PDB file of C-alpha atoms and ligand atoms in Angstrom:
ATOM      1  CA  MET N   1      52.506 -17.981  -6.602  1.00 56.00           C
ATOM      2  CA  THR N   2      49.101 -16.755  -5.471  1.00 83.00           C
ATOM      3  CA  GLU N   3      49.586 -18.743  -2.308  1.00 93.00           C
ATOM      4  CA  LEU N   4      52.868 -16.980  -1.672  1.00 96.00           C
ATOM      5  CA  ASN N   5      51.172 -13.641  -2.200  1.00 96.00           C
ATOM      6  CA  GLU N   6      48.557 -14.578   0.405  1.00 96.00           C
ATOM      7  CA  GLN N   7      51.248 -15.673   2.844  1.00 97.00           C
ATOM      8  CA  PHE N   8      53.041 -12.412   2.211  1.00 97.00           C
ATOM      9  CA  GLN N   9      49.938 -10.320   2.890  1.00 96.00           C
ATOM     10  CA  GLU N  10      49.377 -12.220   6.129  1.00 97.00           C
ATOM     11  CA  LEU N  11      53.014 -11.810   7.173  1.00 97.00           C
ATOM     12  CA  ILE N  12      53.049  -8.050   6.643  1.00 96.00           C
ATOM     13  CA  ARG N  13      49.894  -7.888   8.733  1.00 96.00           C
ATOM     14  CA  VAL N  14      51.409  -9.733  11.714  1.00 97.00           C
ATOM     15  CA  VAL N  15      54.920  -8.354  11.251  1.00 97.00           C
ATOM     16  CA  PRO N  16      54.330  -4.782  10.068  1.00 96.00           C
ATOM     17  CA  ILE N  17      56.915  -3.226   7.786  1.00 96.00           C
ATOM     18  CA  PRO N  18      58.508  -0.166   9.431  1.00 95.00           C
ATOM     19  CA  TYR N  19      57.833   3.031   7.587  1.00 88.00           C
ATOM     20  CA  PRO N  20      60.090   4.616   6.566  1.00 91.00           C
ATOM     21  CA  TRP N  21      61.931   1.397   5.819  1.00 93.00           C
ATOM     22  CA  ASP N  22      64.550   0.388   8.364  1.00 95.00           C
ATOM     23  CA  THR N  23      66.228  -2.982   7.949  1.00 96.00           C
ATOM     24  CA  VAL N  24      67.369  -3.306  11.550  1.00 97.00           C
ATOM     25  CA  ALA N  25      63.932  -2.382  12.899  1.00 97.00           C
ATOM     26  CA  TYR N  26      62.279  -4.949  10.635  1.00 98.00           C
ATOM     27  CA  VAL N  27      64.771  -7.640  11.657  1.00 98.00           C
ATOM     28  CA  GLU N  28      63.896  -6.889  15.281  1.00 98.00           C
ATOM     29  CA  ARG N  29      60.195  -7.257  14.553  1.00 98.00           C
ATOM     30  CA  VAL N  30      60.759 -10.597  12.852  1.00 98.00           C
ATOM     31  CA  ALA N  31      62.873 -11.734  15.811  1.00 98.00           C
ATOM     32  CA  GLU N  32      60.155 -10.732  18.236  1.00 98.00           C
ATOM     33  CA  TYR N  33      57.495 -12.480  16.158  1.00 98.00           C
ATOM     34  CA  ARG N  34      59.538 -15.701  16.047  1.00 97.00           C
ATOM     35  CA  GLY N  35      60.640 -15.438  19.675  1.00 97.00           C
ATOM     36  CA  ARG N  36      64.312 -15.851  18.736  1.00 97.00           C
ATOM     37  CA  PRO N  37      66.940 -13.091  18.506  1.00 97.00           C
ATOM     38  CA  ILE N  38      68.474 -12.509  15.082  1.00 97.00           C
ATOM     39  CA  THR N  39      72.072 -11.324  14.755  1.00 96.00           C
ATOM     40  CA  LEU N  40      73.198  -9.645  11.553  1.00 96.00           C
ATOM     41  CA  CYS N  41      76.773 -10.444  10.587  1.00 95.00           C
ATOM     42  CA  PRO N  42      78.172  -8.481   7.623  1.00 95.00           C
ATOM     43  CA  ILE N  43      81.054 -10.234   5.882  1.00 94.00           C
ATOM     44  CA  GLU N  44      83.276  -9.444   2.907  1.00 92.00           C
ATOM     45  CA  PRO N  45      81.430  -9.901  -0.390  1.00 91.00           C
ATOM     46  CA  GLY N  46      82.535 -13.200  -1.892  1.00 88.00           C
ATOM     47  CA  SER N  47      83.469 -14.839   1.414  1.00 89.00           C
ATOM     48  CA  LEU N  48      80.887 -17.561   0.892  1.00 88.00           C
ATOM     49  CA  SER N  49      82.375 -18.411  -2.500  1.00 85.00           C
ATOM     50  CA  GLY N  50      78.968 -18.179  -4.121  1.00 86.00           C
ATOM     51  CA  THR N  51      77.455 -20.978  -2.031  1.00 89.00           C
ATOM     52  CA  GLY N  52      75.043 -18.675  -0.217  1.00 92.00           C
ATOM     53  CA  CYS N  53      71.491 -17.827  -1.072  1.00 91.00           C
ATOM     54  CA  GLY N  54      70.176 -15.758  -3.925  1.00 80.00           C
ATOM     55  CA  THR N  55      73.187 -14.417  -5.731  1.00 78.00           C
ATOM     56  CA  GLY N  56      75.368 -16.516  -3.450  1.00 84.00           C
ATOM     57  CA  SER N  57      75.948 -14.028  -0.683  1.00 92.00           C
ATOM     58  CA  GLY N  58      73.753 -14.952   2.266  1.00 95.00           C
ATOM     59  CA  VAL N  59      73.515 -17.741   4.795  1.00 95.00           C
ATOM     60  CA  TRP N  60      71.195 -18.484   7.703  1.00 96.00           C
ATOM     61  CA  ILE N  61      72.901 -20.050  10.710  1.00 94.00           C
ATOM     62  CA  ALA N  62      70.448 -21.405  13.248  1.00 94.00           C
ATOM     63  CA  ARG N  63      71.866 -21.775  16.744  1.00 91.00           C
ATOM     64  CA  GLN N  64      70.246 -23.222  19.800  1.00 89.00           C
ATOM     65  CA  HIS N  65      68.793 -19.957  21.042  1.00 90.00           C
ATOM     66  CA  ASP N  66      69.159 -17.534  18.188  1.00 93.00           C
ATOM     67  CA  ASP N  67      69.702 -17.090  14.471  1.00 95.00           C
ATOM     68  CA  VAL N  68      72.535 -15.455  12.575  1.00 96.00           C
ATOM     69  CA  ILE N  69      72.278 -13.973   9.099  1.00 96.00           C
ATOM     70  CA  MET N  70      75.637 -13.620   7.365  1.00 95.00           C
ATOM     71  CA  TYR N  71      75.615 -11.438   4.311  1.00 96.00           C
ATOM     72  CA  GLY N  72      78.300 -10.186   1.981  1.00 94.00           C
ATOM     73  CA  ALA N  73      77.067  -7.141   0.098  1.00 94.00           C
ATOM     74  CA  ASP N  74      78.712  -4.343  -1.790  1.00 92.00           C
ATOM     75  CA  THR N  75      75.771  -1.943  -1.610  1.00 95.00           C
ATOM     76  CA  ALA N  76      73.149  -1.115   1.007  1.00 94.00           C
ATOM     77  CA  TRP N  77      70.387  -2.248  -1.349  1.00 94.00           C
ATOM     78  CA  HIS N  78      72.103  -5.598  -1.909  1.00 94.00           C
ATOM     79  CA  ALA N  79      72.510  -6.033   1.855  1.00 96.00           C
ATOM     80  CA  ASP N  80      68.800  -5.353   2.350  1.00 96.00           C
ATOM     81  CA  HIS N  81      67.909  -7.838  -0.349  1.00 96.00           C
ATOM     82  CA  ILE N  82      70.062 -10.640   1.073  1.00 97.00           C
ATOM     83  CA  ILE N  83      68.720 -10.044   4.584  1.00 97.00           C
ATOM     84  CA  ALA N  84      65.145  -9.931   3.286  1.00 97.00           C
ATOM     85  CA  HIS N  85      65.739 -13.210   1.440  1.00 97.00           C
ATOM     86  CA  GLU N  86      66.973 -14.958   4.599  1.00 97.00           C
ATOM     87  CA  LEU N  87      64.079 -13.514   6.621  1.00 98.00           C
ATOM     88  CA  GLY N  88      61.831 -14.887   3.900  1.00 97.00           C
ATOM     89  CA  HIS N  89      63.149 -18.401   4.552  1.00 97.00           C
ATOM     90  CA  MET N  90      62.507 -17.903   8.280  1.00 97.00           C
ATOM     91  CA  LEU N  91      59.004 -16.475   7.917  1.00 97.00           C
ATOM     92  CA  LEU N  92      57.955 -18.987   5.272  1.00 97.00           C
ATOM     93  CA  GLY N  93      59.021 -21.842   7.530  1.00 95.00           C
ATOM     94  CA  HIS N  94      61.936 -23.139   5.485  1.00 95.00           C
ATOM     95  CA  GLY N  95      64.138 -24.032   8.440  1.00 90.00           C
ATOM     96  CA  HIS N  96      65.438 -27.453   9.304  1.00 81.00           C
ATOM     97  CA  ASP N  97      63.006 -29.251  11.506  1.00 71.00           C
ATOM     98  CA  GLY N  98      64.139 -31.203  14.491  1.00 62.00           C
ATOM     99  CA  ALA N  99      67.541 -32.305  15.595  1.00 57.00           C
ATOM    100  CA  GLU N 100      70.190 -33.323  13.156  1.00 61.00           C
ATOM    101  CA  GLU N 101      73.808 -34.241  13.267  1.00 67.00           C
ATOM    102  CA  THR N 102      76.383 -31.473  13.344  1.00 70.00           C
ATOM    103  CA  PRO N 103      76.128 -29.641  10.030  1.00 76.00           C
ATOM    104  CA  ASP N 104      79.100 -29.912   7.730  1.00 77.00           C
ATOM    105  CA  THR N 105      80.583 -26.461   7.387  1.00 80.00           C
ATOM    106  CA  SER N 106      84.134 -27.531   6.628  1.00 80.00           C
ATOM    107  CA  ASP N 107      84.095 -25.581   3.369  1.00 82.00           C
ATOM    108  CA  LEU N 108      83.047 -22.348   5.081  1.00 85.00           C
ATOM    109  CA  PRO N 109      85.401 -20.221   7.183  1.00 84.00           C
ATOM    110  CA  LEU N 110      82.646 -19.521   9.683  1.00 86.00           C
ATOM    111  CA  ARG N 111      84.954 -18.930  12.618  1.00 83.00           C
ATOM    112  CA  ALA N 112      87.057 -16.474  10.668  1.00 86.00           C
ATOM    113  CA  LEU N 113      83.931 -14.688   9.489  1.00 88.00           C
ATOM    114  CA  MET N 114      82.401 -14.495  12.942  1.00 87.00           C
ATOM    115  CA  PRO N 115      84.892 -15.155  15.756  1.00 86.00           C
ATOM    116  CA  SER N 116      82.157 -15.195  18.408  1.00 84.00           C
ATOM    117  CA  LEU N 117      80.342 -18.032  16.671  1.00 84.00           C
ATOM    118  CA  SER N 118      80.598 -21.125  18.791  1.00 79.00           C
ATOM    119  CA  ALA N 119      80.528 -24.211  16.599  1.00 76.00           C
ATOM    120  CA  GLU N 120      78.858 -26.387  19.242  1.00 76.00           C
ATOM    121  CA  ALA N 121      75.777 -24.214  19.340  1.00 83.00           C
ATOM    122  CA  ILE N 122      75.164 -24.394  15.594  1.00 88.00           C
ATOM    123  CA  MET N 123      72.096 -26.420  14.751  1.00 89.00           C
ATOM    124  CA  SER N 124      71.989 -25.810  11.050  1.00 90.00           C
ATOM    125  CA  VAL N 125      73.633 -23.791   8.337  1.00 91.00           C
ATOM    126  CA  LEU N 126      71.292 -23.124   5.482  1.00 92.00           C
ATOM    127  CA  ARG N 127      72.674 -22.264   2.111  1.00 90.00           C
ATOM    128  CA  ARG N 128      71.305 -22.332  -1.379  1.00 90.00           C
ATOM    129  CA  ARG N 129      71.985 -26.041  -1.821  1.00 88.00           C
ATOM    130  CA  ASP N 130      69.931 -26.807   1.290  1.00 88.00           C
ATOM    131  CA  TYR N 131      66.724 -25.506  -0.219  1.00 91.00           C
ATOM    132  CA  SER N 132      64.544 -26.799  -3.002  1.00 92.00           C
ATOM    133  CA  THR N 133      64.384 -24.654  -6.108  1.00 94.00           C
ATOM    134  CA  GLU N 134      60.858 -23.687  -5.147  1.00 94.00           C
ATOM    135  CA  ARG N 135      61.787 -22.514  -1.655  1.00 95.00           C
ATOM    136  CA  GLU N 136      64.758 -20.639  -2.993  1.00 95.00           C
ATOM    137  CA  ARG N 137      62.541 -18.900  -5.532  1.00 96.00           C
ATOM    138  CA  ASP N 138      59.902 -18.140  -2.908  1.00 96.00           C
ATOM    139  CA  ALA N 139      62.483 -16.537  -0.605  1.00 97.00           C
ATOM    140  CA  GLU N 140      63.771 -14.458  -3.494  1.00 96.00           C
ATOM    141  CA  THR N 141      60.239 -13.378  -4.417  1.00 97.00           C
ATOM    142  CA  PHE N 142      59.507 -12.595  -0.766  1.00 97.00           C
ATOM    143  CA  ALA N 143      62.563 -10.305  -0.705  1.00 97.00           C
ATOM    144  CA  ASP N 144      61.421  -8.562  -3.892  1.00 96.00           C
ATOM    145  CA  MET N 145      57.890  -8.097  -2.558  1.00 97.00           C
ATOM    146  CA  LEU N 146      59.087  -6.886   0.830  1.00 97.00           C
ATOM    147  CA  LEU N 147      61.419  -4.254  -0.576  1.00 96.00           C
ATOM    148  CA  VAL N 148      58.846  -3.028  -3.090  1.00 95.00           C
ATOM    149  CA  GLU N 149      56.192  -2.882  -0.370  1.00 94.00           C
ATOM    150  CA  ALA N 150      58.630  -1.061   1.924  1.00 94.00           C
ATOM    151  CA  THR N 151      59.133   1.735  -0.565  1.00 88.00           C
ATOM    152  CA  LEU N 152      55.470   2.275  -1.441  1.00 86.00           C
ATOM    153  CA  PRO N 153      53.627   5.263   0.001  1.00 78.00           C
ATOM    154  CA  ARG N 154      51.617   4.337   3.088  1.00 70.00           C
ATOM    155  CA  ARG N 155      48.004   4.717   4.118  1.00 59.00           C
ATOM    156  CA  ARG N 156      46.622   4.967   0.663  1.00 53.00           C
ATOM    157  CA  PRO N 157      44.638   1.962  -0.442  1.00 53.00           C
ATOM    158  CA  SER N 158      46.317   1.426  -3.739  1.00 52.00           C
ATOM    159  CA  PRO N 159      44.667  -0.332  -6.640  1.00 53.00           C
ATOM    160  CA  PHE N 160      48.012  -0.034  -8.362  1.00 54.00           C
ATOM    161  CA  ARG N 161      49.616  -2.149  -5.697  1.00 55.00           C
ATOM    162  CA  SER N 162      47.363  -5.145  -6.008  1.00 55.00           C
ATOM    163  CA  THR N 163      47.392  -4.938  -9.779  1.00 53.00           C
ATOM    164  CA  PHE N 164      51.130  -4.782  -9.715  1.00 52.00           C
ATOM    165  CA  PHE N 165      51.516  -7.896  -7.628  1.00 53.00           C
ATOM    166  CA  ARG N 166      48.938  -9.813  -9.544  1.00 55.00           C
ATOM    167  CA  ALA N 167      50.600  -8.958 -12.783  1.00 51.00           C
ATOM    168  CA  ARG N 168      54.069  -9.630 -11.573  1.00 51.00           C
ATOM    169  CA  HIS N 169      53.678 -12.821  -9.639  1.00 48.00           C
ATOM    170  CA  ARG N 170      51.029 -14.667 -11.509  1.00 45.00           C
TER     171      ARG N 170
HETATM  172 ZN1   ZN W 201      67.829 -18.844  -0.052  1.00 77.43          ZN
END
């Protein structure tokens, strides 16, 4: 977990957290850092039938030239957390590597959820089952850390902060 904390500190250095917190602005910074646009696609809570990430509500769809984050949330905080979790997978390098056969999405109504989504361009659809337990936990921890960090007061070197993370994530 210490390693994850180090990765996190490095990531917030190269992709600074907007202050005050702004999900869309942060998503744009991550997109710029990765050199691939990210599209946010809100869907009805429950549309993924619990197969998504975290509490079952998020999915990362990698297309040839961009990435889509689908999230079904009933509150703004939940939406932020799902998005942060998926960004965590991206920033921690949890994507599929290389070419693969067309991903099986027959159990997901992707077209209905996002009519503009062209099936041919989809390279991978990453849900909870596609990740190891460790990666799934790391993405969830990343989301927790990011949203805590985002709400902390800025520009005050905080001994509390480091103590907090050490205590929490050891
Ligand atoms: Zn996940």
